[in-house]
Coordinates of C-alpha atoms and ligand atoms in Angstrom, one line a residue:
Chain A
M1414 CA 120.5 86.3 62.9
T1415 CA 119.0 89.8 62.8
L1416 CA 120.7 90.5 66.0
I1417 CA 124.1 89.7 64.4
L1418 CA 123.3 92.1 61.5
D1419 CA 122.3 94.7 64.0
R1420 CA 125.5 94.2 65.8
L1421 CA 127.6 94.7 62.6
R1422 CA 125.7 97.8 61.8
T1423 CA 126.6 99.4 65.1
V1424 CA 130.4 98.7 64.6
N1425 CA 132.1 102.0 64.6
W1426 CA 134.6 101.7 61.7
R1427 CA 136.7 104.6 62.9
D1428 CA 137.7 102.5 65.9
H1429 CA 139.5 100.2 63.6
V1430 CA 141.7 102.7 61.8
V1431 CA 144.8 101.2 63.4
Y1432 CA 144.4 98.0 61.4
F1433 CA 144.2 99.9 58.1
A1434 CA 147.2 102.0 59.1
F1435 CA 149.1 98.8 60.0
A1436 CA 148.3 97.2 56.7
L1437 CA 149.3 100.3 54.8
V1438 CA 152.6 100.8 56.6
F1439 CA 153.4 97.1 56.2
V1440 CA 152.8 97.1 52.5
Y1441 CA 154.8 100.4 52.1
F1442 CA 157.9 99.0 53.8
A1443 CA 157.5 95.6 52.1
I1444 CA 157.7 97.4 48.8
T1445 CA 160.3 100.0 49.6
Q1446 CA 162.6 97.8 51.7
S1447 CA 161.8 94.7 49.8
D1448 CA 165.2 93.0 50.2
Y1449 CA 165.1 92.9 54.0
F1450 CA 161.8 94.0 55.6
L1451 CA 159.8 90.9 54.7
T1452 CA 162.4 88.3 56.0
T1453 CA 161.0 86.2 58.9
S1454 CA 163.9 87.3 61.2
N1455 CA 163.1 91.0 60.6
L1456 CA 159.4 90.5 61.2
T1457 CA 160.0 88.4 64.4
N1458 CA 162.4 91.1 65.4
V1459 CA 159.7 93.7 65.2
I1460 CA 157.5 91.7 67.6
I1461 CA 160.5 91.1 69.9
Q1462 CA 161.5 94.7 69.9
A1463 CA 157.9 95.7 70.6
A1464 CA 157.3 93.2 73.4
P1465 CA 157.9 95.3 76.5
I1466 CA 156.0 98.2 74.9
T1467 CA 153.1 95.9 74.0
V1468 CA 153.0 94.5 77.5
M1469 CA 152.9 97.9 79.1
A1470 CA 150.3 99.1 76.5
V1471 CA 147.9 96.4 77.6
G1472 CA 148.1 97.7 81.2
T1473 CA 147.8 101.3 79.9
V1474 CA 144.6 100.4 78.0
F1475 CA 142.9 99.7 81.4
V1476 CA 144.2 102.9 82.9
L1477 CA 143.1 105.1 80.0
A1478 CA 139.7 103.3 79.6
T1479 CA 139.0 104.1 83.3
G1480 CA 139.6 107.8 82.5
E1481 CA 142.9 107.9 84.4
I1482 CA 146.6 108.1 83.3
D1483 CA 149.8 106.4 84.6
L1484 CA 152.9 108.4 83.8
S1485 CA 155.0 106.4 86.1
I1486 CA 155.3 103.2 84.0
G1487 CA 158.6 104.1 82.5
S1488 CA 160.4 104.5 85.8
T1489 CA 158.5 101.5 87.2
V1490 CA 160.2 99.5 84.5
A1491 CA 163.7 100.5 85.8
V1492 CA 162.9 100.0 89.5
A1493 CA 161.3 96.6 88.9
A1494 CA 164.1 95.4 86.7
L1495 CA 166.7 96.5 89.2
V1496 CA 164.9 94.9 92.1
T1497 CA 164.6 91.7 90.1
A1498 CA 168.3 91.7 89.1
K1499 CA 169.4 92.5 92.7
V1500 CA 167.3 89.7 94.2
L1501 CA 168.6 87.3 91.6
E1502 CA 172.1 88.3 92.3
S1503 CA 171.8 87.8 96.1
T1504 CA 169.5 84.7 96.2
E1505 CA 170.2 83.0 92.9
A1506 CA 166.5 81.9 92.9
W1507 CA 165.0 83.2 89.7
P1508 CA 161.3 82.6 90.5
L1509 CA 161.8 84.6 93.7
A1510 CA 163.5 87.4 91.7
A1511 CA 160.8 87.5 89.1
L1512 CA 158.1 87.6 91.9
A1513 CA 160.0 90.4 93.7
G1514 CA 160.0 92.4 90.5
L1515 CA 156.3 91.8 89.9
A1516 CA 155.5 92.7 93.5
T1517 CA 157.4 95.9 93.1
G1518 CA 155.2 96.9 90.2
L1519 CA 152.0 95.9 92.1
V1520 CA 153.0 98.0 95.2
I1521 CA 153.8 101.0 93.0
G1522 CA 150.4 100.6 91.3
L1523 CA 148.7 100.3 94.7
V1524 CA 150.4 103.5 96.0
N1525 CA 149.4 105.4 92.8
G1526 CA 145.9 104.0 93.2
L1527 CA 145.5 104.9 96.8
F1528 CA 146.6 108.5 96.2
V1529 CA 144.0 108.7 93.4
T1530 CA 141.1 107.1 95.3
V1531 CA 141.7 107.9 99.0
V1532 CA 143.6 111.3 98.8
R1533 CA 141.5 112.1 95.7
L1534 CA 144.3 113.7 93.6
P1535 CA 144.2 113.6 89.8
S1536 CA 146.1 110.6 88.5
F1537 CA 148.1 112.9 86.2
L1538 CA 149.6 114.7 89.3
V1539 CA 150.0 111.6 91.4
T1540 CA 151.9 109.6 88.7
L1541 CA 153.9 112.6 87.6
A1542 CA 155.2 112.7 91.2
T1543 CA 155.8 109.0 91.6
M1544 CA 157.5 109.0 88.2
G1545 CA 160.1 111.5 89.4
L1546 CA 160.3 109.7 92.8
L1547 CA 161.0 106.4 91.1
V1548 CA 163.6 107.8 88.8
G1549 CA 165.4 108.8 91.9
V1550 CA 164.9 105.4 93.5
A1551 CA 166.2 103.7 90.4
R1552 CA 169.4 105.8 90.4
Q1553 CA 169.8 105.3 94.2
L1554 CA 169.2 101.6 94.2
T1555 CA 172.5 100.6 92.6
D1556 CA 174.4 103.9 92.6
L1557 CA 173.9 104.1 88.8
K1558 CA 175.6 100.8 88.3
S1559 CA 174.2 98.1 86.1
V1560 CA 173.4 94.7 87.6
P1561 CA 174.2 91.7 85.4
V1562 CA 171.6 88.9 85.0
L1563 CA 173.4 85.6 84.5
D1564 CA 170.9 83.0 85.5
D1565 CA 170.3 80.7 82.5
S1566 CA 166.7 79.8 83.3
F1567 CA 165.8 83.5 83.9
V1568 CA 167.4 84.6 80.6
W1569 CA 165.7 81.8 78.8
L1570 CA 162.2 82.5 80.2
F1571 CA 162.4 86.3 80.0
G1572 CA 164.7 86.8 77.1
G1573 CA 166.3 84.5 74.6
G1574 CA 164.2 81.3 75.0
K1575 CA 162.2 79.6 72.2
I1576 CA 159.1 77.4 72.3
L1577 CA 158.2 75.5 69.1
G1578 CA 160.9 77.5 67.4
I1579 CA 159.2 80.8 68.3
S1580 CA 160.8 83.4 70.5
I1581 CA 159.6 83.5 74.1
M1582 CA 159.0 87.2 73.6
V1583 CA 156.3 86.4 71.1
W1584 CA 154.7 84.0 73.6
W1585 CA 154.8 86.6 76.4
T1586 CA 153.2 89.1 74.0
L1587 CA 150.5 86.7 73.1
L1588 CA 149.8 85.7 76.7
V1589 CA 149.5 89.3 78.0
V1590 CA 147.4 90.4 75.1
L1591 CA 145.1 87.4 75.4
L1592 CA 144.7 87.9 79.2
G1593 CA 144.1 91.6 78.7
W1594 CA 141.5 91.1 76.0
H1595 CA 139.7 88.5 78.1
L1596 CA 139.7 90.8 81.1
L1597 CA 138.4 93.8 79.2
R1598 CA 136.0 92.2 76.8
Q1599 CA 134.8 89.1 78.5
R1600 CA 134.7 89.8 82.2
R1601 CA 132.4 91.9 84.4
F1602 CA 135.5 93.8 85.5
G1603 CA 136.1 95.0 82.0
A1604 CA 132.5 96.2 81.7
H1605 CA 133.0 98.1 85.0
V1606 CA 136.3 99.7 83.8
L1607 CA 134.5 101.0 80.7
A1608 CA 131.5 102.2 82.7
V1609 CA 133.7 104.1 85.2
G1610 CA 135.7 105.7 82.4
N1611 CA 132.5 106.7 80.6
S1612 CA 130.6 108.1 83.6
P1613 CA 131.8 107.5 87.2
A1614 CA 128.5 108.9 88.6
A1615 CA 126.4 106.4 86.6
A1616 CA 128.7 103.6 87.6
Q1617 CA 128.4 104.6 91.2
V1618 CA 124.6 104.6 91.3
T1619 CA 124.4 101.2 89.7
G1620 CA 126.4 99.9 92.6
I1621 CA 129.8 99.5 90.9
K1622 CA 132.6 100.0 93.4
V1623 CA 134.3 102.8 91.4
N1624 CA 137.3 103.3 93.6
R1625 CA 138.0 99.6 93.7
V1626 CA 138.0 99.5 89.9
R1627 CA 140.4 102.5 89.9
L1628 CA 142.7 100.8 92.4
K1629 CA 142.8 97.7 90.3
V1630 CA 143.7 99.3 87.1
F1631 CA 146.7 101.1 88.6
M1632 CA 147.9 97.7 90.0
I1633 CA 147.5 96.2 86.5
S1634 CA 149.5 99.0 85.1
G1635 CA 152.2 98.6 87.7
A1636 CA 152.3 94.9 87.1
T1637 CA 152.6 95.1 83.3
A1638 CA 155.3 97.8 83.7
A1639 CA 157.2 95.4 86.1
L1640 CA 156.8 92.5 83.6
A1641 CA 158.2 94.8 80.9
G1642 CA 161.2 95.5 83.2
I1643 CA 161.7 91.8 83.8
L1644 CA 161.6 91.2 80.0
Y1645 CA 164.2 93.9 79.4
S1646 CA 166.5 92.5 82.0
G1647 CA 166.2 89.0 80.5
R1648 CA 166.7 90.2 77.0
L1649 CA 169.6 92.5 77.8
Q1650 CA 171.0 90.1 80.5
G1651 CA 171.2 92.9 82.9
A1652 CA 169.3 95.8 84.5
R1653 CA 170.1 99.5 84.4
Y1654 CA 168.5 102.6 85.8
T1655 CA 167.9 103.9 82.2
L1656 CA 165.6 101.0 81.3
G1657 CA 162.2 102.2 80.1
E1658 CA 163.1 105.9 80.4
S1659 CA 161.7 106.8 77.0
D1660 CA 158.9 104.2 76.9
M1661 CA 156.0 106.1 78.3
M1662 CA 155.4 108.1 75.1
S1663 CA 155.7 105.0 72.9
V1664 CA 153.2 103.2 75.1
L1665 CA 150.7 106.1 75.1
A1666 CA 151.1 106.4 71.3
A1667 CA 150.5 102.7 70.8
V1668 CA 147.5 102.7 73.0
I1669 CA 145.9 105.8 71.6
V1670 CA 146.7 104.9 67.9
G1671 CA 145.1 101.5 68.8
G1672 CA 141.7 103.1 69.5
T1673 CA 141.6 103.6 73.3
A1674 CA 140.0 106.9 74.3
L1675 CA 142.3 109.2 76.1
A1676 CA 139.2 110.5 78.0
G1677 CA 138.1 107.0 79.1
G1678 CA 135.1 104.8 78.4
K1679 CA 136.7 103.0 75.4
G1680 CA 139.5 100.5 75.4
A1681 CA 141.0 98.2 72.8
V1682 CA 143.6 95.6 73.8
V1683 CA 144.1 94.1 70.4
G1684 CA 144.2 97.6 69.0
A1685 CA 147.0 98.4 71.4
L1686 CA 149.0 95.4 70.1
A1687 CA 148.4 96.6 66.6
G1688 CA 149.5 100.1 67.7
S1689 CA 152.6 98.9 69.3
L1690 CA 153.6 96.7 66.3
L1691 CA 152.8 99.7 64.0
M1692 CA 155.1 101.9 66.0
A1693 CA 157.8 99.3 66.1
M1694 CA 157.4 98.7 62.4
I1695 CA 157.7 102.4 61.7
N1696 CA 160.9 102.5 63.9
N1697 CA 162.2 99.5 62.1
G1698 CA 161.5 100.9 58.7
L1699 CA 163.0 104.3 59.6
I1700 CA 166.2 102.6 60.7
L1701 CA 166.3 100.6 57.5
A1702 CA 165.7 103.8 55.6
G1703 CA 168.8 105.3 57.3
L1704 CA 167.2 107.9 59.6
N1705 CA 169.2 108.7 62.8
V1706 CA 167.8 108.6 66.3
S1707 CA 166.8 112.3 66.4
Q1708 CA 164.9 112.0 63.1
Q1709 CA 163.1 108.9 64.4
M1710 CA 162.0 110.8 67.5
I1711 CA 160.6 113.6 65.4
V1712 CA 158.6 111.2 63.2
R1713 CA 157.3 109.5 66.3
G1714 CA 156.3 112.8 67.8
V1715 CA 154.4 113.7 64.7
I1716 CA 152.6 110.3 64.7
I1717 CA 151.6 110.8 68.3
L1718 CA 150.2 114.3 67.6
I1719 CA 148.1 113.0 64.7
A1720 CA 146.8 110.0 66.8
V1721 CA 145.9 112.2 69.8
S1722 CA 144.1 114.7 67.5
L1723 CA 142.1 111.9 65.9
S1724 CA 141.2 110.4 69.3
L1725 CA 140.0 113.6 70.7
R1726 CA 138.0 114.6 67.6
A1727 CA 136.3 111.2 67.6
K1728 CA 135.3 111.9 71.2
K1729 CA 133.9 115.3 70.5
S1730 CA 131.8 114.2 67.5
N1731 CA 130.0 111.8 69.8
Chain B
M1184 CA 97.1 96.7 104.7
T1185 CA 99.6 99.2 106.1
Q1186 CA 102.2 96.4 106.7
S1187 CA 102.5 95.3 103.1
S1188 CA 102.8 98.6 101.1
P1189 CA 106.0 98.7 99.1
L1190 CA 107.2 101.9 100.7
A1191 CA 106.4 103.6 104.0
L1192 CA 108.3 106.6 105.4
R1193 CA 107.9 107.5 109.0
G1194 CA 109.2 110.8 110.4
I1195 CA 112.0 111.1 107.9
T1196 CA 114.2 114.0 108.9
K1197 CA 117.5 115.2 107.3
H1198 CA 119.7 118.0 108.5
F1199 CA 122.7 119.3 106.6
G1200 CA 124.5 121.1 109.4
A1201 CA 122.1 123.8 110.5
V1202 CA 119.9 123.4 107.4
A1203 CA 116.8 121.2 107.8
A1204 CA 116.3 119.8 104.3
I1205 CA 113.5 117.4 105.4
E1206 CA 111.4 117.6 108.5
R1207 CA 109.4 114.6 109.8
F1208 CA 108.2 113.4 106.5
D1209 CA 105.5 110.6 106.4
L1210 CA 104.2 108.8 103.4
E1211 CA 103.0 105.5 102.2
V1212 CA 102.9 104.4 98.6
A1213 CA 100.7 101.4 97.7
A1214 CA 101.3 98.9 95.0
G1215 CA 100.0 100.1 91.6
E1216 CA 99.9 103.7 92.9
I1217 CA 101.7 106.7 91.5
V1218 CA 102.5 109.4 94.0
A1219 CA 103.9 112.8 92.8
L1220 CA 106.2 114.8 94.9
V1221 CA 106.0 118.5 94.2
G1222 CA 107.6 121.7 95.6
D1223 CA 109.7 124.7 94.7
N1224 CA 113.4 124.6 94.0
G1225 CA 115.2 123.6 97.1
A1226 CA 112.1 122.2 98.8
G1227 CA 113.9 119.0 99.5
K1228 CA 112.5 116.6 96.9
S1229 CA 115.8 115.3 95.6
T1230 CA 117.0 115.0 99.1
L1231 CA 114.1 112.8 100.0
V1232 CA 114.7 110.6 96.9
K1233 CA 118.4 110.3 97.8
I1234 CA 117.5 109.2 101.3
I1235 CA 115.2 106.4 100.1
S1236 CA 117.8 105.3 97.6
G1237 CA 120.6 105.1 100.1
L1238 CA 122.8 108.1 98.9
Y1239 CA 122.0 110.0 102.1
Q1240 CA 121.4 108.6 105.6
P1241 CA 118.4 110.2 107.3
T1242 CA 119.1 112.2 110.5
D1243 CA 116.0 110.6 112.0
G1244 CA 113.0 108.5 111.0
E1245 CA 112.3 105.1 109.5
I1246 CA 112.2 103.6 106.0
V1247 CA 109.9 100.6 105.7
L1248 CA 109.9 98.4 102.6
N1249 CA 107.1 95.8 102.3
G1250 CA 106.6 96.0 106.1
A1251 CA 110.3 95.6 107.0
P1252 CA 112.3 98.5 108.4
V1253 CA 115.6 99.0 106.5
T1254 CA 118.7 101.2 106.8
F1255 CA 121.0 101.6 103.8
R1256 CA 124.7 102.1 103.9
D1257 CA 125.0 103.3 100.3
A1258 CA 123.3 103.2 97.0
S1259 CA 124.3 99.7 96.1
D1260 CA 122.9 98.5 99.5
A1261 CA 119.5 100.1 98.6
R1262 CA 119.7 98.6 95.2
S1263 CA 120.2 95.2 96.6
H1264 CA 116.9 95.7 98.5
G1265 CA 115.1 96.4 95.2
V1266 CA 115.0 100.2 95.4
E1267 CA 115.6 101.5 91.9
V1268 CA 115.9 105.2 90.8
V1269 CA 115.4 106.9 87.5
Y1270 CA 117.4 110.2 87.5
Q1271 CA 116.8 113.3 85.4
D1272 CA 120.4 113.2 84.2
L1273 CA 120.2 109.5 83.2
A1274 CA 122.6 107.3 85.2
L1275 CA 123.6 105.6 82.0
V1276 CA 126.9 105.1 80.1
D1277 CA 126.5 106.5 76.6
Q1278 CA 129.4 104.7 74.9
Q1279 CA 128.0 101.3 75.8
P1280 CA 125.3 99.4 74.1
V1281 CA 121.7 99.4 75.4
Y1282 CA 121.9 95.8 76.9
M1283 CA 125.1 96.7 78.8
N1284 CA 123.3 99.7 80.4
M1285 CA 120.4 97.5 81.3
F1286 CA 122.6 95.2 83.2
L1287 CA 125.2 97.7 84.5
G1288 CA 126.7 96.5 87.8
R1289 CA 124.7 93.2 87.4
E1290 CA 126.1 91.7 84.2
L1291 CA 125.1 88.2 83.4
V1292 CA 127.9 85.7 83.0
K1293 CA 128.2 82.1 81.7
G1294 CA 130.5 79.2 81.8
P1295 CA 133.4 78.2 84.1
F1296 CA 135.3 81.4 83.3
R1297 CA 132.3 83.6 84.1
T1298 CA 132.5 85.4 80.8
L1299 CA 129.9 88.0 79.9
D1300 CA 126.7 86.5 78.4
R1301 CA 126.1 89.3 75.9
G1302 CA 123.6 87.3 73.9
R1303 CA 121.3 86.6 76.9
M1304 CA 121.6 90.2 78.1
A1305 CA 120.6 91.4 74.7
N1306 CA 117.7 89.0 74.5
E1307 CA 116.4 89.9 77.9
T1308 CA 116.8 93.6 77.0
Q1309 CA 114.8 93.1 73.9
E1310 CA 112.0 91.4 75.8
L1311 CA 111.8 94.1 78.4
V1312 CA 111.7 97.0 76.0
T1313 CA 109.1 95.3 73.9
E1314 CA 107.0 94.7 77.0
L1315 CA 107.2 98.4 78.0
D1316 CA 106.9 99.5 74.4
V1317 CA 110.1 101.5 74.4
R1318 CA 111.1 101.6 70.8
I1319 CA 114.8 101.3 70.1
P1320 CA 116.6 100.1 67.0
S1321 CA 118.4 97.2 68.7
P1322 CA 119.7 96.2 72.1
Y1323 CA 123.1 96.4 70.5
A1324 CA 122.7 100.1 69.6
R1325 CA 125.1 102.4 71.3
L1326 CA 123.3 104.6 73.8
S1327 CA 124.7 107.8 72.4
D1328 CA 122.9 106.9 69.1
L1329 CA 119.5 107.1 70.9
S1330 CA 117.2 110.1 71.5
G1331 CA 116.7 111.5 75.0
G1332 CA 113.3 109.9 75.2
Q1333 CA 114.6 106.5 74.2
R1334 CA 117.4 106.8 76.8
Q1335 CA 114.9 107.7 79.5
G1336 CA 112.8 104.8 78.4
I1337 CA 115.9 102.6 78.9
A1338 CA 116.5 104.0 82.3
I1339 CA 112.9 103.3 83.3
A1340 CA 113.0 99.8 81.8
R1341 CA 116.2 99.2 83.8
A1342 CA 114.6 100.4 87.0
T1343 CA 111.5 98.3 86.3
H1344 CA 113.6 95.2 85.6
W1345 CA 115.5 95.3 88.9
A1346 CA 112.9 96.9 91.2
S1347 CA 111.1 94.8 93.7
G1348 CA 107.9 96.8 93.4
L1349 CA 109.2 100.3 94.1
V1350 CA 110.5 102.8 91.5
L1351 CA 111.7 106.3 92.4
M1352 CA 111.9 109.0 89.7
D1353 CA 113.5 112.4 90.1
E1354 CA 112.2 114.7 87.3
P1355 CA 112.3 111.9 84.7
T1356 CA 111.0 114.1 81.9
A1357 CA 112.8 117.4 82.7
A1358 CA 115.2 117.1 79.9
L1359 CA 112.7 115.9 77.3
G1360 CA 110.5 117.4 74.6
V1361 CA 106.7 117.2 74.4
A1362 CA 106.5 114.0 72.3
E1363 CA 109.2 112.2 74.3
T1364 CA 107.6 113.3 77.6
A1365 CA 104.3 111.7 76.5
K1366 CA 106.1 108.5 75.6
V1367 CA 107.9 108.4 79.0
E1368 CA 104.6 109.1 80.8
E1369 CA 103.1 106.1 78.9
T1370 CA 105.9 104.0 80.2
I1371 CA 105.3 105.2 83.8
L1372 CA 101.6 104.3 83.5
R1373 CA 102.5 100.9 82.3
L1374 CA 104.6 100.4 85.4
K1375 CA 101.5 101.2 87.5
E1376 CA 99.5 98.6 85.5
R1377 CA 102.2 96.0 86.4
G1378 CA 101.6 96.8 90.1
A1379 CA 104.7 98.9 90.8
A1380 CA 104.7 101.6 93.5
V1381 CA 106.0 104.8 91.9
L1382 CA 107.2 108.0 93.6
V1383 CA 107.9 110.6 91.0
V1384 CA 109.3 114.1 91.5
S1385 CA 107.9 116.6 89.1
H1386 CA 107.9 120.3 88.5
N1387 CA 105.2 119.9 85.9
L1388 CA 101.7 120.1 87.4
E1389 CA 100.0 119.2 84.1
Q1390 CA 102.0 116.0 84.2
V1391 CA 101.1 115.4 87.8
Y1392 CA 97.4 115.6 86.9
R1393 CA 98.0 113.3 83.9
I1394 CA 99.8 110.4 85.7
A1395 CA 99.5 110.7 89.5
D1396 CA 97.0 109.2 92.0
R1397 CA 98.1 111.3 94.9
V1398 CA 100.3 114.3 95.3
V1399 CA 102.6 115.4 98.2
V1400 CA 103.7 119.0 98.6
L1401 CA 107.0 120.0 100.2
R1402 CA 107.9 123.5 101.1
R1403 CA 111.3 124.3 102.5
G1404 CA 111.6 120.8 103.9
R1405 CA 108.2 120.8 105.5
Q1406 CA 105.4 118.4 104.3
I1407 CA 102.6 120.9 103.6
G1408 CA 100.0 118.2 102.6
T1409 CA 99.1 115.0 100.8
R1410 CA 96.1 115.1 98.5
S1411 CA 94.3 112.7 96.2
I1412 CA 94.5 114.1 92.7
A1413 CA 90.8 113.7 92.2
E1414 CA 90.1 116.0 95.1
V1415 CA 92.6 118.8 94.7
E1416 CA 92.2 121.9 92.5
K1417 CA 95.2 123.2 90.7
N1418 CA 94.9 126.6 92.5
E1419 CA 95.0 125.0 95.8
L1420 CA 98.1 123.0 94.8
V1421 CA 99.9 126.1 93.6
A1422 CA 99.0 127.8 96.9
M1423 CA 100.4 124.9 98.9
I1424 CA 103.6 124.9 96.9
T1425 CA 104.2 128.7 97.0
G1426 CA 102.7 129.4 100.4
L1427 CA 100.7 132.3 98.8
V1428 CA 96.9 132.2 98.7
Q1429 CA 95.6 133.4 95.4
Ligands
LIG1967 N1 124.7 117.6 100.2 C1 124.1 118.7 100.7 N2 124.7 119.5 101.6 C2 124.1 120.6 102.1 N3 122.9 121.0 101.8 C3 122.2 120.3 100.8 C4 122.8 119.1 100.2 N4 121.9 118.6 99.4 C5 120.8 119.5 99.4 N5 121.0 120.5 100.3 C6 120.1 121.5 100.6 O1 118.8 120.9 100.9 C7 117.8 121.7 100.4 C8 116.9 120.8 99.5 O2 117.6 120.5 98.2 P1 117.0 119.5 97.2 O3 118.1 119.3 96.1 O4 116.5 118.3 97.8 O5 115.8 120.4 96.5 P2 114.8 120.0 95.4 O6 113.5 120.1 96.0 O7 115.2 118.7 94.7 O8 115.0 121.2 94.4 P3 115.0 121.3 92.8 O9 113.6 121.4 92.4 O10 115.8 122.5 92.5 O11 115.6 120.0 92.3 C9 118.4 122.9 99.6 O12 118.4 124.0 100.5 C10 119.8 122.4 99.4 O13 120.7 123.5 99.4
LIG1968 MG1 115.9 118.2 92.7

């Protein structure tokens, strides 16, 4: 009992700002856009719109918590989506197509991870390079042409399906967030991720295989980016080299707003979900308020700046 | 009883290229004994500790634990043989709670999904810090909220918990104030009472006289001598360390 009280006392309330912000923005739009915002279809729409970002955000939580960064997720989305669509087109076997897409993400993550752990380059540089490389691959893969996705099962499972009347996108979001939360909060792996992000030297001397942890987080990041690409291709019923091209900033914003430390050692999967929904809600509200795309980008940029400043200030005050 | 001492070093030698950091070093540390390792900057003290803890491989010589010769591939290999080290710069993660630090790399799990058993880790941590009289607000406290002395206390408690009779310390109080140093020294003496063999690197001769049973002097990688604390004058010790006769 006293231990539980102790535990509550050590909760850092600043880590949970995202939930207050979420509530605040929710209430604000509910009042100002009262005729449309609160409808079930609009709210589900927010979650569906956010689904690929949420999925990627979960992977990015692991990367940032380890003290690394993966800038290549946006272009991984396009490459994985195109590979999936091409395999589906030629084999007409949707499970094979989905696995091929996922494997693409895992391989990209592995390559990023190997450059970071074996060649010992900063992940910022490695993933900046692979990002550019993958943009090229995505454009080359189909000569800038889109590839249609027509398989009904695939489109149901990764796009328009419903289970118990709830969009499959919501289920994917739930599944990935739950898995991510379990891995980070309940497994030894999660504890090692946070230790490596906090102090690689301390992790090393206690026998944690630091490089193996780093390799794994890049593979998780590649896999979630690939899943996001698969979800895009299912929802849009086709893949294009432009998929995911503006997602990296949204993902980083969602994750950092959600309470994951940019400098490592701290990660919040549920916070990242809240961050992602918050960003989607703001987007949604801004569209309803009649702002154009450029104005939306400006508002998003301002939010990211504020979030990053808060994140780094919190780190310094430690 | 040579065979059964927790640590025996025989002819340990370490070269870094042309630099001889340690030359033919011999030492035995008995259970319940505190041996201090002293010497000037660059004498090779940390190098010796790193060799025993698996971070460096000796160029020559033999490490014998409880009568069995061992070779370590890396730090986790040494750790799995029950060699624990307390570092000056605290090998702890400050954004994690105390219990997590105590079990870092060896977290307890429960159930079919092998989920972290936070409750049991916290309880065992509480028991251990109570036993060693390290006063902390709670095992759930974040490490960054503790004082330097409390943190070093946690590092020592962790080493004690996992050690199989041998604890190495490299300047465990170098970063601490007077009161905190006293507290950590108490903890070290409690380890001795529990029968641990302790090898402690120290720059502080007062401290050496307060806690050690024997003292080994290193100068530029050479083992100048090993003395019982009761039989060595401070002047002589200083002379051995510096190489100057006063
Ligand atoms: N990894 C290394 N590569 C090359 N030389 C090294 C390495 N580590 C230590 N040395 C050298 O070995 C010698 C002993 O260093 P060591 O750190 O063991 O000294 P120390 O006694 O712990 O000194 P201090 O009191 O300053 O901590 C020094 O000359 C140092 O430069
Ligand atoms: Mg040293």
